[in-house]
GROMACS .gro file of C-alpha atoms in nm:
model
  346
    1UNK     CA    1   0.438  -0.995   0.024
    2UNK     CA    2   0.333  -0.794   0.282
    3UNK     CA    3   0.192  -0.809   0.671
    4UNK     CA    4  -0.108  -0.861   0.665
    5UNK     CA    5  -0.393  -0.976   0.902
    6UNK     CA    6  -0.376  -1.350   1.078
    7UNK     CA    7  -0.728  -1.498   1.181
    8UNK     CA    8  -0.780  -1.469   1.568
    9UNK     CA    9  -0.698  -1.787   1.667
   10UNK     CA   10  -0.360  -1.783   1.485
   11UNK     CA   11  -0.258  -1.450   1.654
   12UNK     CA   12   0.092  -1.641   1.785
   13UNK     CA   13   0.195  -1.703   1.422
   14UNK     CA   14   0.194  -1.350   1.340
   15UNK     CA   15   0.465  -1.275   1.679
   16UNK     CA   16   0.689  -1.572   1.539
   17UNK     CA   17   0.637  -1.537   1.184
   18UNK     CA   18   0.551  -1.153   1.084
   19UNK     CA   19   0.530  -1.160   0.670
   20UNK     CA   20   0.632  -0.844   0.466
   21UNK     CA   21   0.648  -0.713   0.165
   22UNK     CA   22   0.977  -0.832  -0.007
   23UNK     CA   23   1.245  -0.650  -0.187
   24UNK     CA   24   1.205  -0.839  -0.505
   25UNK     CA   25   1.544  -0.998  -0.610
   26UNK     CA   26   1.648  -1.085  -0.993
   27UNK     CA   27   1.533  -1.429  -0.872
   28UNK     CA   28   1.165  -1.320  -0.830
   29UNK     CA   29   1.115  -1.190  -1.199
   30UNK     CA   30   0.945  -1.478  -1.334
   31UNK     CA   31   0.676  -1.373  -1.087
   32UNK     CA   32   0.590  -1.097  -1.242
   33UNK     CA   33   0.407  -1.123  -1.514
   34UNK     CA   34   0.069  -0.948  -1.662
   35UNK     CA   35  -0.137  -1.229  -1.745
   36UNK     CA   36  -0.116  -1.608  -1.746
   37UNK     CA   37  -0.399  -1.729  -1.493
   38UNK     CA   38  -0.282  -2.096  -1.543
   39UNK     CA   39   0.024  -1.967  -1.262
   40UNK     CA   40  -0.236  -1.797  -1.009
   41UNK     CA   41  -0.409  -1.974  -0.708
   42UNK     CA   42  -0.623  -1.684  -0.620
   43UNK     CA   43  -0.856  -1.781  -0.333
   44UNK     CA   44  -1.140  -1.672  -0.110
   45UNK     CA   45  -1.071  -1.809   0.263
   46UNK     CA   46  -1.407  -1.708   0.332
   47UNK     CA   47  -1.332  -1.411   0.611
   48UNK     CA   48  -1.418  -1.032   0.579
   49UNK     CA   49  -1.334  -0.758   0.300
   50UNK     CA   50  -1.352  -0.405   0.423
   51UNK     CA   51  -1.684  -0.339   0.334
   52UNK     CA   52  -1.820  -0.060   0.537
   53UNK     CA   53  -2.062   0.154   0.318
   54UNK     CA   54  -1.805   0.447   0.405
   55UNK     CA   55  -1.450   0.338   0.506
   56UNK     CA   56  -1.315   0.633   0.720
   57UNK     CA   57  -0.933   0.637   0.655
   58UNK     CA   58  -0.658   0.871   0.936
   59UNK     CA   59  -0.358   0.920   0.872
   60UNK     CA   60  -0.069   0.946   1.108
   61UNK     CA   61   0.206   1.183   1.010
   62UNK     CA   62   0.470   1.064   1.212
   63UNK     CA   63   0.804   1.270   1.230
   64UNK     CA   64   0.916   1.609   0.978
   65UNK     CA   65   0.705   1.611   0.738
   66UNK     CA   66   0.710   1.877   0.418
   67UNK     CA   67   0.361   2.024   0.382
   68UNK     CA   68   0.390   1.974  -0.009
   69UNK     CA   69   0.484   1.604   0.007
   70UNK     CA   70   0.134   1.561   0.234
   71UNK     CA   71  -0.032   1.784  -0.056
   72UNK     CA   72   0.058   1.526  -0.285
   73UNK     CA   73  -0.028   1.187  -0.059
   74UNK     CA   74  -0.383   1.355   0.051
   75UNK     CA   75  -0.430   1.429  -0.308
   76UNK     CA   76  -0.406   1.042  -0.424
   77UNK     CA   77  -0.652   0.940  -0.156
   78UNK     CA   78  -0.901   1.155  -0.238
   79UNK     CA   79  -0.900   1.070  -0.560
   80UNK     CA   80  -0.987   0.705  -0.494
   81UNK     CA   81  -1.367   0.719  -0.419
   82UNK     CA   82  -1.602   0.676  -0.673
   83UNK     CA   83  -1.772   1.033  -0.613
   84UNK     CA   84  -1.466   1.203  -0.720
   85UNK     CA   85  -1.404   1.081  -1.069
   86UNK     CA   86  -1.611   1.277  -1.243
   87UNK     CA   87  -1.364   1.580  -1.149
   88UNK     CA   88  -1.051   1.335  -1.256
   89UNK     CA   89  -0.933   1.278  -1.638
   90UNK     CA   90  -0.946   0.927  -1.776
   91UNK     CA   91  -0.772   0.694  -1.663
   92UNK     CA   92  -0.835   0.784  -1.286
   93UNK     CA   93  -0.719   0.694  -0.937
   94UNK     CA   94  -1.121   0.557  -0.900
   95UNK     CA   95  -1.117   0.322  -1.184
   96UNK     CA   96  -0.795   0.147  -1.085
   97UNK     CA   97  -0.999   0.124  -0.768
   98UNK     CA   98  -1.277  -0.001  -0.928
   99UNK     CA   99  -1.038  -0.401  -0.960
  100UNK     CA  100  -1.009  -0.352  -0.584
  101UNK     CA  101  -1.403  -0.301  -0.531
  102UNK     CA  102  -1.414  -0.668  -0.754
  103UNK     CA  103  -1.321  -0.846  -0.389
  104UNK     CA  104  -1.663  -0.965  -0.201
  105UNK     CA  105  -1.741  -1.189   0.120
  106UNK     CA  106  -1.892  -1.429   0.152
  107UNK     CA  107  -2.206  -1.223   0.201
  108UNK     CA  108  -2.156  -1.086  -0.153
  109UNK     CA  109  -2.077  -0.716  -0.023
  110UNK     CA  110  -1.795  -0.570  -0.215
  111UNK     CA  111  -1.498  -0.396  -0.083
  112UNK     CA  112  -1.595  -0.028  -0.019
  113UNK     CA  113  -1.635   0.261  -0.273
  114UNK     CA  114  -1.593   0.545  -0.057
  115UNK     CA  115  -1.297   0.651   0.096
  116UNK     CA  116  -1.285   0.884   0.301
  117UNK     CA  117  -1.000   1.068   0.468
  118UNK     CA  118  -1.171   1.159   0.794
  119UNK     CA  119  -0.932   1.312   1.070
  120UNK     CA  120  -0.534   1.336   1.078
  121UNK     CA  121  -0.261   1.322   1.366
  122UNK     CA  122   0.100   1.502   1.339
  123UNK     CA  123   0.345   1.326   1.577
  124UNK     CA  124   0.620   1.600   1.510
  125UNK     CA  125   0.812   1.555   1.872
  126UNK     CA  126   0.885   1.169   1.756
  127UNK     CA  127   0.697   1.046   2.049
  128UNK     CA  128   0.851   0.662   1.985
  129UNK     CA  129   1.190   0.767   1.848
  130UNK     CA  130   1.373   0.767   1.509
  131UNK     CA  131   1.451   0.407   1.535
  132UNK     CA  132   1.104   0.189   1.523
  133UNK     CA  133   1.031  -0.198   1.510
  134UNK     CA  134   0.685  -0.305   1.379
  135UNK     CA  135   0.534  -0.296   1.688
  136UNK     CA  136   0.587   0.032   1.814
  137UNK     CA  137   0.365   0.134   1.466
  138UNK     CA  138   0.058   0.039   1.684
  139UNK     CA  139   0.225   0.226   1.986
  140UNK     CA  140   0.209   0.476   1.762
  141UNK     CA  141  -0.125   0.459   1.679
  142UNK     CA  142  -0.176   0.424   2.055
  143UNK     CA  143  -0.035   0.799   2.144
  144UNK     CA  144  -0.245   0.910   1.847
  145UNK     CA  145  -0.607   0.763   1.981
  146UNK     CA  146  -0.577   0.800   2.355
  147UNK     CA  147  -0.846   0.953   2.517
  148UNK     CA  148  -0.624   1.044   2.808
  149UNK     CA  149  -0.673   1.467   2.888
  150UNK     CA  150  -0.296   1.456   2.921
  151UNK     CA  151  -0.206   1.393   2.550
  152UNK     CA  152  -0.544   1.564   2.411
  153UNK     CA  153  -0.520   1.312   2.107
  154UNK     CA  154  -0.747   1.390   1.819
  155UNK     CA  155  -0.812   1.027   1.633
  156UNK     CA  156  -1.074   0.823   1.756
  157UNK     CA  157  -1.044   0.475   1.822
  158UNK     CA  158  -1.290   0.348   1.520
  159UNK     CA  159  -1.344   0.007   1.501
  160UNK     CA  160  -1.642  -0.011   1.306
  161UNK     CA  161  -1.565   0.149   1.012
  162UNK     CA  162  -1.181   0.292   1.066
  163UNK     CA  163  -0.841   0.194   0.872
  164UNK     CA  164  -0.535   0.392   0.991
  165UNK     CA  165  -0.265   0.462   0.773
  166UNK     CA  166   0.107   0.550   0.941
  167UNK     CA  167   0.364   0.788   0.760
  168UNK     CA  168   0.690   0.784   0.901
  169UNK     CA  169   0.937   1.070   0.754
  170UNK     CA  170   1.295   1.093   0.593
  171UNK     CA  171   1.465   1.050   0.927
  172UNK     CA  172   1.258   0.754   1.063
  173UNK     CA  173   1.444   0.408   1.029
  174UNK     CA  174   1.154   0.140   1.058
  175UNK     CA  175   1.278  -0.254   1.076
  176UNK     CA  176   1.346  -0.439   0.813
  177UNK     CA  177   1.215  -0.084   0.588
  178UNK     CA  178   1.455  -0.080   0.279
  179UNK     CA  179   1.642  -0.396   0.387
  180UNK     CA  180   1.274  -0.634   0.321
  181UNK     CA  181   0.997  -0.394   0.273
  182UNK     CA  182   0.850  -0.077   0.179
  183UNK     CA  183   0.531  -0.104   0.354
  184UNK     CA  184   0.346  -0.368   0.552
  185UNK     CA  185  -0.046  -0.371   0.668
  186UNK     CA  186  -0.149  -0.556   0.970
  187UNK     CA  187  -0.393  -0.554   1.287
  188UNK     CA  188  -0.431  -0.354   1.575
  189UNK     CA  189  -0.394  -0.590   1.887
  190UNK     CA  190  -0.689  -0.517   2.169
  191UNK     CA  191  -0.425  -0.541   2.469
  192UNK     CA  192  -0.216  -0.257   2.315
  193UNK     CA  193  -0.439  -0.078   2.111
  194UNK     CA  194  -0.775  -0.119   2.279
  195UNK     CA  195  -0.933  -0.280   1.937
  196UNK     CA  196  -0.861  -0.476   1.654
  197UNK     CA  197  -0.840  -0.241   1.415
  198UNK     CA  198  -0.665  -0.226   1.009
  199UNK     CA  199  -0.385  -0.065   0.982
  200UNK     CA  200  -0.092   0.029   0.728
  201UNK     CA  201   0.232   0.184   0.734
  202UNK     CA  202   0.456   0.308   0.406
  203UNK     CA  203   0.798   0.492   0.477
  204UNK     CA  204   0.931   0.805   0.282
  205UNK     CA  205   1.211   0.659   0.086
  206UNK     CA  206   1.350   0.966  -0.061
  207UNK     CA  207   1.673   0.974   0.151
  208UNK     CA  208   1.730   0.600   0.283
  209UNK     CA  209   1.670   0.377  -0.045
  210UNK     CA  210   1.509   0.551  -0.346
  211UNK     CA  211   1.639   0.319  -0.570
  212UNK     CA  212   1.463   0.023  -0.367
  213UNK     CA  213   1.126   0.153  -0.294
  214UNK     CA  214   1.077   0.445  -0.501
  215UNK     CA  215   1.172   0.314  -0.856
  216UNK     CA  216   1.107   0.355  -1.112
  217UNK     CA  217   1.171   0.674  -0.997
  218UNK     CA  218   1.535   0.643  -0.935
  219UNK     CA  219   1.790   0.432  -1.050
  220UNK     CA  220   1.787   0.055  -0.890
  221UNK     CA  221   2.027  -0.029  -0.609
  222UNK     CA  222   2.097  -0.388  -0.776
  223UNK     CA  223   2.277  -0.394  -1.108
  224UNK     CA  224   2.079  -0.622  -1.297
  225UNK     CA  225   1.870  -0.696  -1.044
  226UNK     CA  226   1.738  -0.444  -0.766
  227UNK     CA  227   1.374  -0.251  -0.752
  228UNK     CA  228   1.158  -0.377  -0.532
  229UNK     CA  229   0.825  -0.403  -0.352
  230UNK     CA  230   0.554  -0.195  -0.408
  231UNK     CA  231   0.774   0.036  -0.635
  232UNK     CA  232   0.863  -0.187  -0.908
  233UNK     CA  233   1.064  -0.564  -0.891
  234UNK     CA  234   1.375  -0.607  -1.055
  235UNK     CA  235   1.539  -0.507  -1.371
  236UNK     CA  236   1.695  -0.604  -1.665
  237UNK     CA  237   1.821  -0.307  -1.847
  238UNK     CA  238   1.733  -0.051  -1.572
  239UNK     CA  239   1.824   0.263  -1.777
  240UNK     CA  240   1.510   0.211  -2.030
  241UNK     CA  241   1.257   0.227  -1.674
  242UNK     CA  242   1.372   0.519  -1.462
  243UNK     CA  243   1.114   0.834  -1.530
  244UNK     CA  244   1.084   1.134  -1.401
  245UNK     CA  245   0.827   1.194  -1.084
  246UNK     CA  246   0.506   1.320  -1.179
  247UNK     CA  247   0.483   1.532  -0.853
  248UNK     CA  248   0.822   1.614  -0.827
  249UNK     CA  249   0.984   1.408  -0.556
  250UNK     CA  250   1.076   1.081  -0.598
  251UNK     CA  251   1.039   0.970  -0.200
  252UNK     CA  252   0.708   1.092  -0.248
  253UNK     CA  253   0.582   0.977  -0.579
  254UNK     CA  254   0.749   0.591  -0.489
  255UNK     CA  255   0.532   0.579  -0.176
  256UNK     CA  256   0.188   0.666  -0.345
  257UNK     CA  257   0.254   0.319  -0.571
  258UNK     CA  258   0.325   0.143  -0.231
  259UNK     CA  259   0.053   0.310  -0.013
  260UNK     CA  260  -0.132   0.186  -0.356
  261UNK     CA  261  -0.030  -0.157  -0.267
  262UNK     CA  262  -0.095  -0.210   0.076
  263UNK     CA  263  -0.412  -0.028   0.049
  264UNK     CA  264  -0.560  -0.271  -0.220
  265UNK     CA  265  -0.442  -0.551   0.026
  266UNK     CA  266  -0.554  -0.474   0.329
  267UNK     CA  267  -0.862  -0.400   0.188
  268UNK     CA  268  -0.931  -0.726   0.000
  269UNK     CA  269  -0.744  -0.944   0.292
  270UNK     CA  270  -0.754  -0.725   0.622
  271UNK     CA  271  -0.776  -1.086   0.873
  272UNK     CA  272  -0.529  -1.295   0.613
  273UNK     CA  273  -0.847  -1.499   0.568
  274UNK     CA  274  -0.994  -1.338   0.299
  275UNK     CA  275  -0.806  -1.308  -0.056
  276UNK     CA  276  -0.491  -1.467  -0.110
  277UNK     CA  277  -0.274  -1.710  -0.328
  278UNK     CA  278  -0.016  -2.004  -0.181
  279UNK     CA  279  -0.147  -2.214   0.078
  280UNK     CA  280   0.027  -2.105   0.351
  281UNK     CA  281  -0.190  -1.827   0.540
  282UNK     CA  282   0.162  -1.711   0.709
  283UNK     CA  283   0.278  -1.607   0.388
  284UNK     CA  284  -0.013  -1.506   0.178
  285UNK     CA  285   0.079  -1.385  -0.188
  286UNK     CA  286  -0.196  -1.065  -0.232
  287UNK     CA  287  -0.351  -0.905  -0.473
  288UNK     CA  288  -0.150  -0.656  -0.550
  289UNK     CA  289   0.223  -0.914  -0.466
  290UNK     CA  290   0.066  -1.057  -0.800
  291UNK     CA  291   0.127  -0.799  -0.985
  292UNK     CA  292   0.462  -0.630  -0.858
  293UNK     CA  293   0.627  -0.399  -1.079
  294UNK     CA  294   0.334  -0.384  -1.368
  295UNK     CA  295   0.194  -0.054  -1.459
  296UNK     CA  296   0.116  -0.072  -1.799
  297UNK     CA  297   0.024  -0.310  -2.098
  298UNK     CA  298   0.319  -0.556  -2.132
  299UNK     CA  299   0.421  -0.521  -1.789
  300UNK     CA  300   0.654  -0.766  -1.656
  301UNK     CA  301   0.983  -0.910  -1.644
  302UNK     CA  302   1.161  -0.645  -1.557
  303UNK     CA  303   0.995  -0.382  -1.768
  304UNK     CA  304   0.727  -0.132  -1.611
  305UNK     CA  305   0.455  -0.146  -1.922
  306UNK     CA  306   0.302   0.123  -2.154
  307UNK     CA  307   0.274   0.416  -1.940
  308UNK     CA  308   0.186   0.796  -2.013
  309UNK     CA  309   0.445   1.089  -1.992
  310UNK     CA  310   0.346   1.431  -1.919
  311UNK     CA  311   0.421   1.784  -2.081
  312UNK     CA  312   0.758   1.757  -1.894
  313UNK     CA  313   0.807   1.346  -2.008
  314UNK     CA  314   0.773   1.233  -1.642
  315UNK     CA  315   0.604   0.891  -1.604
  316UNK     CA  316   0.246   0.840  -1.515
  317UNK     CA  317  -0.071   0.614  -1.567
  318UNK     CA  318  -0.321   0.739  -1.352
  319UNK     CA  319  -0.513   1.098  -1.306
  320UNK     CA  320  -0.683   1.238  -1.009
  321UNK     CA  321  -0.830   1.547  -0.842
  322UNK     CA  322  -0.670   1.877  -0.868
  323UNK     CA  323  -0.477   1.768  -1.204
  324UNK     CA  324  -0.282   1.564  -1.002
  325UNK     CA  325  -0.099   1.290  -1.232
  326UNK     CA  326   0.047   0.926  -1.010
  327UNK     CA  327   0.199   0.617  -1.180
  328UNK     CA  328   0.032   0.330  -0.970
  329UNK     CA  329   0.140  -0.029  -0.949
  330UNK     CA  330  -0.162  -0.266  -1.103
  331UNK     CA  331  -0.354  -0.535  -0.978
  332UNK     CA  332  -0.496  -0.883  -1.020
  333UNK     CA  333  -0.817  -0.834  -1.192
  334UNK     CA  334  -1.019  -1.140  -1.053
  335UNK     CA  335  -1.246  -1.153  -1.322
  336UNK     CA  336  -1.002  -1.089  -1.633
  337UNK     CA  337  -0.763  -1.352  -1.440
  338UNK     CA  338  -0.473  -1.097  -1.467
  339UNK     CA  339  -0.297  -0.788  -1.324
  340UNK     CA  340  -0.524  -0.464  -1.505
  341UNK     CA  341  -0.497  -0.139  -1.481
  342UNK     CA  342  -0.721   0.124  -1.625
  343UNK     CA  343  -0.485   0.209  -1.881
  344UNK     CA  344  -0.485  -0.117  -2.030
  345UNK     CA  345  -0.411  -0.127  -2.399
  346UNK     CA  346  -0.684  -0.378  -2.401
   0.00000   0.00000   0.00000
């Protein structure tokens, strides 16, 4: 339930029909679930993981941004590569990355191990406005690769071995962002761009729908219903699921579970040709749409799982570098046949 990437010869699908990750409705709970294969269709489509020995990650910082709140995000992506979790407690950002390295090709190569965050842009003068659609993401991406001596942009254009992730701020109102998604992932196209190239974008939630995108951080929008996305589905009794942030900020501890999300799927199904349940390539359910609102043992329904609280009783299951503490959304484990997270009861 997110974008994602459309094989080349189906580009004019993705104009007409651009899929997203939905705000899950109290309709949708039955699809969340943490086991029970016999309701999965997981399939290979036979096209590419990202499976570079070393995936080079940049981020784009688009808009005000508060240097704490970037602390926090650069934190969680360092802490994803395998090299790093020896300096992480257990259960670690690594090993829930571990059920993302499960994806292959059709070659057999897995979907990378190291991430690494390799070069940065800050587009403080809003050089596209406060008011974006989905395309102007890649026009954003655009001003923040061009070689031109008038803009002295820093990125490079990497498509070999380059994913680019795009941060827009408090004051940035994306489409459809808090009315349908949280965060999408999609393609770069060659005519705007220059290359086709993986790309992401998550918005700070904090001050335009916390109780959409950032639960269960804050209380849910919907009664009965509400959550949504990357940052939780909807809710039963609501009260018994809001925690406290681990780092502090709601905004910014909701979007680590949905840069989480889109992460693990554009990783496992960067061309929508890769990894995917339904049969409808238009609409792909991901790896991680599986598993929507699950973080812990028992996960499901409504209810967030078995998770960890801290000194201060604020809501976590995962550990990384610098004592950093996230609470991360799980994914379908293909080999268990079930969402899994490293803090699995079993």
């Amino acid at each position: 339930m997110i974008i994602f990437f459309i094989t080349f010869s189906s580009l004019f699908f993705v104009m007409a029909h651009p899929q997203q990750m939905k705000i899950n409705r109290k309709d949708d709970h039955e699809y969340d679930y943490e086991g029970s294969s016999n309701l999965v269709n997981l399939q290979y489509h036979m096209g590419p993981v990202l499976a570079s020995q070393v995936l080079n990650l940049y981020i784009i910082w688009y808009g005000n941004w508060k240097p704490t709140h970037q602390t926090v995000i650069r934190d969680f992506l360092n802490s994803l590569s395998s090299d790093v979790s020896s300096s992480s407690s257990i259960p670690s950002v690594s090993d829930w990355w571990k059920t993302v390295r499960l994806y292959t090709d059709q070659t057999g190569s897995n979907v990378t191990d190291t991430l690494t965050l390799s070069g940065e842009y800050h587009d403080t003068t809003y050089s596209h406005g406060t008011a974006l659609t989905r395309m102007d993401i890649q026009s954003i991406i655009k001003t923040a690769t061009s070689n031109d001596d008038t803009l002295k942009r820093k990125l490079p254009l990497n498509s070999q071995s380059g994913l680019y992730l795009v941060l827009t701020s408090f004051d940035v109102k994306v489409q459809d962002f808090c009315r349908a998604v949280c965060g999408f992932h999609y393609f770069t196209f060659p005519t705007l761009v220059g290359a086709t190239i993986p790309y992401f974008w998550v918005g700070y939630s904090g001050a335009q729908c916390p109780g959409i995108c950032a639960f269960p951080f804050a209380q849910p929008k919907y009664n009965g219903g509400g959550g949504g996305g990357s940052a939780g589905g909807g809710l039963n009794n609501p009260s018994r699921n809001v925690m406290g942030p681990p780092n502090g900020d709601v905004g910014v501890d909701g979007m680590i579970s949905v840069i989480a999300h889109e992460l693990a799927e554009v990783s496992s199904n960067p061309l929508v040709n890769a990894w995917y349940a339904g049969d409808d390539p238009i609409a792909p359910t991901e790896i991680a749409d599986l598993c929507v609102g699950v973080y812990g043992s028992g996960g499901g329904g409504g209810y967030v799982g078995k998770t960890y609280k801290d000194r201060l009783g604020n809501g976590y299951n995962l550990n990384g570098v610098n004592g950093r503490k996230f609470l991360v959304q799980w994914v379908w484990n293909p080999a268990r046949k079930r969402c899994y997270g490293p803090n699995a009861m079993d």
